[in-house]
PDB file of C-alpha atoms in Angstrom:
ATOM      1  CA  MET A  59      10.271 -22.771 -24.388  1.00 51.00           C
ATOM      2  CA  THR A  60       7.496 -23.746 -21.860  1.00 64.00           C
ATOM      3  CA  PRO A  61       7.998 -23.024 -18.029  1.00 68.00           C
ATOM      4  CA  PRO A  62       9.283 -25.912 -16.339  1.00 74.00           C
ATOM      5  CA  PRO A  63       6.654 -28.451 -15.072  1.00 64.00           C
ATOM      6  CA  ASP A  64       7.085 -27.553 -11.504  1.00 69.00           C
ATOM      7  CA  LEU A  65       5.676 -23.924 -12.689  1.00 73.00           C
ATOM      8  CA  GLU A  66       2.080 -25.125 -14.312  1.00 63.00           C
ATOM      9  CA  HIS A  67       0.104 -24.268 -11.148  1.00 69.00           C
ATOM     10  CA  SER A  68      -0.037 -20.939  -9.223  1.00 89.00           C
ATOM     11  CA  VAL A  69       3.409 -18.620  -9.458  1.00 95.00           C
ATOM     12  CA  ILE A  70       4.323 -15.952  -7.315  1.00 96.00           C
ATOM     13  CA  VAL A  71       7.534 -13.856  -8.488  1.00 97.00           C
ATOM     14  CA  VAL A  72       8.648 -11.681  -5.507  1.00 98.00           C
ATOM     15  CA  SER A  73      10.085  -8.538  -7.137  1.00 98.00           C
ATOM     16  CA  PRO A  74      12.205  -6.250  -4.815  1.00 97.00           C
ATOM     17  CA  HIS A  75      11.368  -3.348  -7.003  1.00 97.00           C
ATOM     18  CA  PHE A  76       8.533  -2.271  -9.320  1.00 96.00           C
ATOM     19  CA  ASP A  77      10.629  -3.448 -12.408  1.00 96.00           C
ATOM     20  CA  ASP A  78      12.966  -6.392 -10.930  1.00 98.00           C
ATOM     21  CA  GLY A  79      10.618  -9.108 -11.795  1.00 98.00           C
ATOM     22  CA  VAL A  80       9.582  -8.014 -15.158  1.00 98.00           C
ATOM     23  CA  LEU A  81      13.060  -7.282 -15.891  1.00 98.00           C
ATOM     24  CA  SER A  82      14.361 -10.804 -15.329  1.00 98.00           C
ATOM     25  CA  LEU A  83      11.384 -13.126 -15.840  1.00 98.00           C
ATOM     26  CA  GLY A  84       9.160 -10.988 -18.090  1.00 98.00           C
ATOM     27  CA  GLY A  85       9.096 -13.671 -20.766  1.00 97.00           C
ATOM     28  CA  LEU A  86       8.188 -16.433 -18.438  1.00 97.00           C
ATOM     29  CA  LEU A  87       5.357 -14.191 -16.835  1.00 97.00           C
ATOM     30  CA  TYR A  88       3.591 -13.768 -20.201  1.00 97.00           C
ATOM     31  CA  ARG A  89       3.603 -17.669 -20.582  1.00 96.00           C
ATOM     32  CA  LEU A  90       2.663 -18.278 -17.424  1.00 95.00           C
ATOM     33  CA  GLY A  91      -0.706 -15.363 -17.802  1.00 95.00           C
ATOM     34  CA  ARG A  92      -3.141 -16.050 -15.325  1.00 93.00           C
ATOM     35  CA  ARG A  93      -1.398 -18.760 -13.339  1.00 93.00           C
ATOM     36  CA  ALA A  94       1.337 -15.937 -12.448  1.00 96.00           C
ATOM     37  CA  THR A  95       1.252 -13.168  -9.781  1.00 96.00           C
ATOM     38  CA  LEU A  96       3.890 -10.304  -8.923  1.00 97.00           C
ATOM     39  CA  VAL A  97       4.212  -9.186  -5.598  1.00 97.00           C
ATOM     40  CA  THR A  98       6.409  -6.240  -4.894  1.00 98.00           C
ATOM     41  CA  VAL A  99       7.925  -5.418  -2.091  1.00 97.00           C
ATOM     42  CA  PHE A 100       9.238  -1.880  -1.724  1.00 96.00           C
ATOM     43  CA  GLY A 101       5.782  -1.119  -3.163  1.00 95.00           C
ATOM     44  CA  GLY A 102       5.097   1.524  -0.421  1.00 93.00           C
ATOM     45  CA  ALA A 103       5.646   5.382   0.151  1.00 90.00           C
ATOM     46  CA  PRO A 104       7.715   6.300   3.040  1.00 89.00           C
ATOM     47  CA  VAL A 105       6.005   8.006   6.094  1.00 84.00           C
ATOM     48  CA  GLY A 106       6.239  11.709   6.612  1.00 78.00           C
ATOM     49  CA  ALA A 107       7.751  14.326   5.121  1.00 77.00           C
ATOM     50  CA  VAL A 108      11.690  13.393   3.725  1.00 88.00           C
ATOM     51  CA  ASP A 109      13.412  14.571   0.747  1.00 91.00           C
ATOM     52  CA  ALA A 110      13.629  12.241  -2.330  1.00 92.00           C
ATOM     53  CA  SER A 111      16.538   9.520  -2.841  1.00 92.00           C
ATOM     54  CA  ASP A 112      19.175  10.303  -5.078  1.00 93.00           C
ATOM     55  CA  TRP A 113      17.721   7.673  -7.301  1.00 92.00           C
ATOM     56  CA  ASP A 114      14.009   9.332  -7.316  1.00 93.00           C
ATOM     57  CA  ARG A 115      15.506  12.167  -8.393  1.00 94.00           C
ATOM     58  CA  ARG A 116      17.691  10.548 -11.182  1.00 94.00           C
ATOM     59  CA  CYS A 117      14.619   9.709 -12.239  1.00 93.00           C
ATOM     60  CA  GLY A 118      12.956  12.904 -12.122  1.00 94.00           C
ATOM     61  CA  PHE A 119      11.132  13.175  -8.794  1.00 94.00           C
ATOM     62  CA  ASP A 120      11.495  15.585  -6.268  1.00 93.00           C
ATOM     63  CA  ASP A 121       9.042  14.172  -3.706  1.00 92.00           C
ATOM     64  CA  PRO A 122       9.041  10.238  -3.118  1.00 93.00           C
ATOM     65  CA  GLN A 123       5.334  10.368  -2.904  1.00 94.00           C
ATOM     66  CA  SER A 124       4.633  10.920  -6.517  1.00 94.00           C
ATOM     67  CA  ALA A 125       7.505   8.341  -7.562  1.00 94.00           C
ATOM     68  CA  VAL A 126       5.891   5.732  -5.783  1.00 95.00           C
ATOM     69  CA  ARG A 127       2.395   6.767  -7.393  1.00 95.00           C
ATOM     70  CA  THR A 128       3.748   6.702 -10.765  1.00 97.00           C
ATOM     71  CA  ARG A 129       5.500   3.789 -10.500  1.00 97.00           C
ATOM     72  CA  GLN A 130       2.486   2.162  -9.098  1.00 97.00           C
ATOM     73  CA  ARG A 131       0.617   3.013 -12.070  1.00 97.00           C
ATOM     74  CA  GLU A 132       3.789   1.587 -14.660  1.00 98.00           C
ATOM     75  CA  ASP A 133       3.429  -1.897 -12.615  1.00 98.00           C
ATOM     76  CA  ALA A 134      -0.203  -1.838 -13.028  1.00 98.00           C
ATOM     77  CA  THR A 135      -0.031  -0.927 -16.682  1.00 98.00           C
ATOM     78  CA  ALA A 136       3.169  -3.778 -17.073  1.00 98.00           C
ATOM     79  CA  CYS A 137       0.649  -6.716 -15.485  1.00 98.00           C
ATOM     80  CA  ARG A 138      -1.883  -5.769 -17.626  1.00 98.00           C
ATOM     81  CA  LEU A 139       0.021  -5.966 -20.771  1.00 98.00           C
ATOM     82  CA  LEU A 140       1.543  -9.669 -19.497  1.00 98.00           C
ATOM     83  CA  GLY A 141      -1.788 -11.019 -18.379  1.00 97.00           C
ATOM     84  CA  ILE A 142      -0.915 -11.416 -14.792  1.00 97.00           C
ATOM     85  CA  GLY A 143      -1.967 -10.192 -10.979  1.00 96.00           C
ATOM     86  CA  ARG A 144      -0.211  -8.009  -9.038  1.00 96.00           C
ATOM     87  CA  LEU A 145       0.245  -7.051  -5.642  1.00 96.00           C
ATOM     88  CA  ALA A 146       2.223  -3.979  -3.638  1.00 96.00           C
ATOM     89  CA  LEU A 147       3.383  -4.550  -0.399  1.00 96.00           C
ATOM     90  CA  SER A 148       3.582  -0.991   1.485  1.00 92.00           C
ATOM     91  CA  HIS A 149       7.816  -1.681   2.402  1.00 94.00           C
ATOM     92  CA  PRO A 150       9.326   1.882   1.345  1.00 93.00           C
ATOM     93  CA  ASP A 151      12.401   1.670  -0.594  1.00 90.00           C
ATOM     94  CA  ASN A 152      15.653   2.315   0.437  1.00 85.00           C
ATOM     95  CA  PRO A 153      16.938   4.676   1.713  1.00 85.00           C
ATOM     96  CA  TYR A 154      13.822   5.457   3.355  1.00 90.00           C
ATOM     97  CA  ASP A 155      13.537   2.314   5.186  1.00 82.00           C
ATOM     98  CA  PRO A 156      16.714   1.372   7.197  1.00 75.00           C
ATOM     99  CA  PRO A 157      18.259  -1.730   5.757  1.00 73.00           C
ATOM    100  CA  ASP A 158      18.056  -3.436   8.973  1.00 74.00           C
ATOM    101  CA  ALA A 159      14.282  -2.977   9.247  1.00 81.00           C
ATOM    102  CA  GLU A 160      12.227  -6.503   9.272  1.00 88.00           C
ATOM    103  CA  LEU A 161      10.185  -7.037   6.392  1.00 93.00           C
ATOM    104  CA  ASP A 162       7.345  -7.990   8.081  1.00 93.00           C
ATOM    105  CA  HIS A 163       4.651  -7.395   5.846  1.00 94.00           C
ATOM    106  CA  LEU A 164       6.147  -9.772   3.372  1.00 95.00           C
ATOM    107  CA  THR A 165       6.795 -12.368   6.040  1.00 93.00           C
ATOM    108  CA  ASP A 166       3.290 -11.710   7.050  1.00 93.00           C
ATOM    109  CA  PHE A 167       2.248 -12.432   3.141  1.00 93.00           C
ATOM    110  CA  LEU A 168       4.278 -15.641   2.686  1.00 91.00           C
ATOM    111  CA  THR A 169       2.893 -17.242   5.739  1.00 88.00           C
ATOM    112  CA  SER A 170      -0.835 -16.186   5.601  1.00 88.00           C
ATOM    113  CA  HIS A 171      -1.572 -15.719   1.993  1.00 87.00           C
ATOM    114  CA  VAL A 172       0.587 -18.226  -0.079  1.00 87.00           C
ATOM    115  CA  ALA A 173      -0.606 -21.708  -0.615  1.00 82.00           C
ATOM    116  CA  ARG A 174       1.728 -24.482   0.166  1.00 81.00           C
ATOM    117  CA  GLU A 175       1.019 -25.918  -3.347  1.00 82.00           C
ATOM    118  CA  SER A 176       2.087 -22.226  -4.931  1.00 88.00           C
ATOM    119  CA  THR A 177       5.376 -21.939  -6.218  1.00 92.00           C
ATOM    120  CA  LEU A 178       7.716 -18.504  -4.953  1.00 94.00           C
ATOM    121  CA  LEU A 179      10.087 -17.359  -7.668  1.00 96.00           C
ATOM    122  CA  VAL A 180      12.754 -14.719  -5.778  1.00 97.00           C
ATOM    123  CA  CYS A 181      15.355 -13.127  -7.099  1.00 98.00           C
ATOM    124  CA  ALA A 182      19.321 -14.868  -6.547  1.00 97.00           C
ATOM    125  CA  GLY A 183      20.501 -11.045  -4.791  1.00 96.00           C
ATOM    126  CA  ILE A 184      23.042 -10.516  -7.548  1.00 96.00           C
ATOM    127  CA  GLY A 185      24.421  -6.823  -7.757  1.00 92.00           C
ATOM    128  CA  ASN A 186      21.662  -5.272  -5.127  1.00 92.00           C
ATOM    129  CA  GLU A 187      22.031  -5.556  -1.368  1.00 91.00           C
ATOM    130  CA  ASP A 188      18.001  -4.944  -1.337  1.00 93.00           C
ATOM    131  CA  HIS A 189      17.720  -8.078  -3.579  1.00 96.00           C
ATOM    132  CA  ALA A 190      19.739 -10.203  -1.074  1.00 94.00           C
ATOM    133  CA  ARG A 191      17.563  -8.778   1.431  1.00 94.00           C
ATOM    134  CA  VAL A 192      14.399  -9.675   0.032  1.00 96.00           C
ATOM    135  CA  ARG A 193      16.071 -13.346  -0.985  1.00 96.00           C
ATOM    136  CA  ASP A 194      17.111 -13.265   2.505  1.00 94.00           C
ATOM    137  CA  ALA A 195      13.297 -13.113   3.828  1.00 93.00           C
ATOM    138  CA  VAL A 196      11.759 -15.057   1.301  1.00 93.00           C
ATOM    139  CA  VAL A 197      14.611 -18.194   2.193  1.00 91.00           C
ATOM    140  CA  ALA A 198      13.882 -17.808   5.933  1.00 88.00           C
ATOM    141  CA  VAL A 199      10.128 -18.516   5.694  1.00 84.00           C
ATOM    142  CA  ARG A 200      10.676 -21.349   3.489  1.00 72.00           C
ATOM    143  CA  THR A 201      13.388 -22.694   6.041  1.00 67.00           C
ATOM    144  CA  ALA A 202      11.214 -22.173   8.927  1.00 64.00           C
ATOM    145  CA  ALA A 203       7.868 -24.428   7.416  1.00 62.00           C
ATOM    146  CA  ASP A 204       7.140 -26.987   5.010  1.00 69.00           C
ATOM    147  CA  GLY A 205       5.764 -24.194   2.680  1.00 72.00           C
ATOM    148  CA  PRO A 206       5.647 -23.573  -0.982  1.00 81.00           C
ATOM    149  CA  SER A 207       9.007 -24.595  -3.409  1.00 87.00           C
ATOM    150  CA  ILE A 208      11.403 -21.569  -3.971  1.00 91.00           C
ATOM    151  CA  TRP A 209      13.201 -21.299  -7.317  1.00 95.00           C
ATOM    152  CA  LEU A 210      15.863 -18.383  -7.616  1.00 96.00           C
ATOM    153  CA  TYR A 211      15.958 -16.051 -10.708  1.00 97.00           C
ATOM    154  CA  ALA A 212      18.760 -14.387 -12.033  1.00 97.00           C
ATOM    155  CA  ASP A 213      18.601 -10.513 -11.410  1.00 98.00           C
ATOM    156  CA  LEU A 214      18.593  -8.588 -14.620  1.00 97.00           C
ATOM    157  CA  PRO A 215      20.122  -6.410 -15.909  1.00 96.00           C
ATOM    158  CA  TYR A 216      22.743  -6.844 -13.290  1.00 96.00           C
ATOM    159  CA  ALA A 217      23.794 -10.484 -14.184  1.00 96.00           C
ATOM    160  CA  ALA A 218      24.371  -9.475 -17.414  1.00 95.00           C
ATOM    161  CA  SER A 219      27.054  -7.629 -16.681  1.00 93.00           C
ATOM    162  CA  TYR A 220      29.083 -10.643 -16.237  1.00 94.00           C
ATOM    163  CA  ARG A 221      30.535 -11.605 -19.812  1.00 92.00           C
ATOM    164  CA  ASP A 222      29.419 -15.274 -19.769  1.00 94.00           C
ATOM    165  CA  TRP A 223      25.913 -14.283 -18.982  1.00 95.00           C
ATOM    166  CA  GLY A 224      24.073 -16.523 -21.314  1.00 92.00           C
ATOM    167  CA  THR A 225      26.559 -19.563 -21.424  1.00 92.00           C
ATOM    168  CA  PRO A 226      26.525 -22.822 -19.831  1.00 87.00           C
ATOM    169  CA  GLY A 227      29.471 -21.696 -17.615  1.00 91.00           C
ATOM    170  CA  PHE A 228      27.424 -18.957 -16.223  1.00 94.00           C
ATOM    171  CA  THR A 229      26.257 -20.983 -12.826  1.00 92.00           C
ATOM    172  CA  ALA A 230      29.172 -22.049 -11.712  1.00 92.00           C
ATOM    173  CA  GLY A 231      30.724 -18.587 -12.464  1.00 94.00           C
ATOM    174  CA  ILE A 232      28.382 -16.467 -10.466  1.00 94.00           C
ATOM    175  CA  ARG A 233      28.783 -18.951  -7.590  1.00 92.00           C
ATOM    176  CA  GLU A 234      32.175 -18.662  -7.751  1.00 93.00           C
ATOM    177  CA  ARG A 235      32.434 -14.699  -8.051  1.00 94.00           C
ATOM    178  CA  GLU A 236      29.461 -14.429  -5.701  1.00 94.00           C
ATOM    179  CA  LYS A 237      30.543 -16.361  -3.113  1.00 94.00           C
ATOM    180  CA  LEU A 238      29.458 -14.544  -0.238  1.00 92.00           C
ATOM    181  CA  LEU A 239      25.972 -14.599  -1.813  1.00 93.00           C
ATOM    182  CA  PHE A 240      25.887 -17.943  -2.546  1.00 93.00           C
ATOM    183  CA  ASP A 241      27.793 -20.034  -0.104  1.00 94.00           C
ATOM    184  CA  PRO A 242      25.108 -19.311   2.726  1.00 91.00           C
ATOM    185  CA  LEU A 243      22.373 -20.975   0.281  1.00 90.00           C
ATOM    186  CA  GLU A 244      24.703 -23.747  -0.887  1.00 90.00           C
ATOM    187  CA  ALA A 245      25.353 -24.863   3.077  1.00 91.00           C
ATOM    188  CA  ARG A 246      21.339 -25.757   3.255  1.00 88.00           C
ATOM    189  CA  PHE A 247      20.419 -25.897  -0.499  1.00 90.00           C
ATOM    190  CA  ARG A 248      21.337 -27.271  -3.807  1.00 89.00           C
ATOM    191  CA  LEU A 249      20.874 -25.108  -6.550  1.00 88.00           C
ATOM    192  CA  SER A 250      19.628 -27.324  -9.134  1.00 82.00           C
ATOM    193  CA  PRO A 251      18.744 -27.904 -12.200  1.00 81.00           C
ATOM    194  CA  GLU A 252      19.072 -24.369 -13.645  1.00 88.00           C
ATOM    195  CA  HIS A 253      16.519 -23.710 -16.477  1.00 93.00           C
ATOM    196  CA  TRP A 254      17.544 -21.264 -19.235  1.00 94.00           C
ATOM    197  CA  THR A 255      14.992 -19.693 -21.096  1.00 94.00           C
ATOM    198  CA  GLU A 256      15.550 -18.097 -24.712  1.00 95.00           C
ATOM    199  CA  LEU A 257      12.926 -15.679 -25.344  1.00 96.00           C
ATOM    200  CA  ASP A 258      11.189 -16.013 -29.197  1.00 96.00           C
ATOM    201  CA  ALA A 259      10.243 -13.190 -30.840  1.00 96.00           C
ATOM    202  CA  ALA A 260       6.259 -13.009 -29.277  1.00 96.00           C
ATOM    203  CA  GLN A 261       7.863 -13.753 -25.531  1.00 96.00           C
ATOM    204  CA  TRP A 262      10.374 -10.835 -26.413  1.00 97.00           C
ATOM    205  CA  GLN A 263       8.206  -8.283 -28.057  1.00 97.00           C
ATOM    206  CA  ALA A 264       5.523  -8.890 -24.822  1.00 97.00           C
ATOM    207  CA  LYS A 265       8.501  -8.694 -22.575  1.00 98.00           C
ATOM    208  CA  ARG A 266       9.768  -5.086 -24.323  1.00 97.00           C
ATOM    209  CA  ASP A 267       6.418  -3.813 -24.108  1.00 98.00           C
ATOM    210  CA  ALA A 268       6.011  -4.827 -19.997  1.00 98.00           C
ATOM    211  CA  VAL A 269       9.738  -3.407 -19.348  1.00 98.00           C
ATOM    212  CA  LEU A 270       8.703   0.042 -21.325  1.00 97.00           C
ATOM    213  CA  ALA A 271       5.759   0.301 -18.920  1.00 98.00           C
ATOM    214  CA  TYR A 272       8.452   1.055 -16.387  1.00 97.00           C
ATOM    215  CA  ALA A 273       9.421   4.272 -18.143  1.00 96.00           C
ATOM    216  CA  SER A 274      10.138   6.370 -15.236  1.00 96.00           C
ATOM    217  CA  GLN A 275      13.283   4.250 -14.374  1.00 94.00           C
ATOM    218  CA  LEU A 276      14.300   3.504 -18.122  1.00 93.00           C
ATOM    219  CA  ALA A 277      16.899   6.409 -18.437  1.00 90.00           C
ATOM    220  CA  PRO A 278      18.959   5.955 -15.514  1.00 91.00           C
ATOM    221  CA  LEU A 279      19.398   2.162 -15.843  1.00 91.00           C
ATOM    222  CA  GLY A 280      20.442   2.730 -19.596  1.00 90.00           C
ATOM    223  CA  ARG A 281      22.806   5.346 -17.893  1.00 89.00           C
ATOM    224  CA  THR A 282      24.316   2.263 -15.729  1.00 88.00           C
ATOM    225  CA  HIS A 283      23.605  -0.657 -17.615  1.00 91.00           C
ATOM    226  CA  GLY A 284      24.044   0.513 -21.185  1.00 86.00           C
ATOM    227  CA  ALA A 285      21.903  -1.114 -24.328  1.00 89.00           C
ATOM    228  CA  PHE A 286      20.094  -3.446 -21.813  1.00 90.00           C
ATOM    229  CA  LEU A 287      16.874  -3.286 -24.360  1.00 92.00           C
ATOM    230  CA  SER A 288      18.811  -4.001 -27.290  1.00 91.00           C
ATOM    231  CA  LEU A 289      17.943  -7.159 -29.614  1.00 88.00           C
ATOM    232  CA  PRO A 290      19.634  -9.733 -29.437  1.00 90.00           C
ATOM    233  CA  GLY A 291      20.422  -8.252 -25.959  1.00 93.00           C
ATOM    234  CA  PRO A 292      20.770  -9.512 -22.144  1.00 94.00           C
ATOM    235  CA  LEU A 293      16.927  -9.381 -21.446  1.00 97.00           C
ATOM    236  CA  GLY A 294      16.255 -12.011 -24.348  1.00 97.00           C
ATOM    237  CA  GLN A 295      17.322 -14.678 -21.808  1.00 96.00           C
ATOM    238  CA  GLU A 296      16.057 -15.560 -18.438  1.00 97.00           C
ATOM    239  CA  LEU A 297      17.610 -18.043 -15.661  1.00 97.00           C
ATOM    240  CA  ILE A 298      16.006 -19.717 -12.619  1.00 96.00           C
ATOM    241  CA  TRP A 299      17.262 -22.136 -10.231  1.00 95.00           C
ATOM    242  CA  ARG A 300      15.434 -24.109  -7.779  1.00 93.00           C
ATOM    243  CA  LEU A 301      16.256 -24.335  -4.331  1.00 91.00           C
ATOM    244  CA  GLU A 302      16.536 -27.905  -3.223  1.00 86.00           C
ATOM    245  CA  PRO A 303      17.071 -28.907   0.258  1.00 82.00           C
ATOM    246  CA  ARG A 304      20.345 -30.971   1.374  1.00 80.00           C
TER     247      ARG A 304
END
């Protein structure tokens, strides 16, 4: 399946962390190729000497600086495999950055470096508070100015934890189950249309290769999300919704 017509031009996928965009939209990114740029929000190292977070330790790192350097290399490899551009902003990841801190580097990027004719894709925020924080920052900029169009993407592998993932009833179900997440959006936007993609063999192989590039995080992801790389499996389907102002 080809990308929706609205995504045929310059596309920016906003990824909270160094693997979220590829896990959720690797097939779409592969199809878009050079028309797409992956922008990672929490792509910077913490300031000063701090202990490694629980997540970083589970990934095998004893200091956050080495974790960031490794993930930057992994991200570069994944984007090269998909044939897309990349940019890492300098916000430190949670818990190195307070959850109420302003995402000013993201706001500056969106207001100063994104053309009005571009298309932004940002995570819906399913299953992860950091994702919801990034989504809200992107939507706030879009609401404040006549900027580029925005699509939400279903966060994988989190969205696939629901049994109806991959079915026509998923959108209605997730809106009902995640009312605190979706109600504020739906007060201002319509989430329409939804666009499902079932990856073909070539798209799946490209996505799988790119996901495997994020090697440092695969083991802990597997412990919490099971066989998310199986075929057939949850990563073989991707879902986006367009945000249309009411």
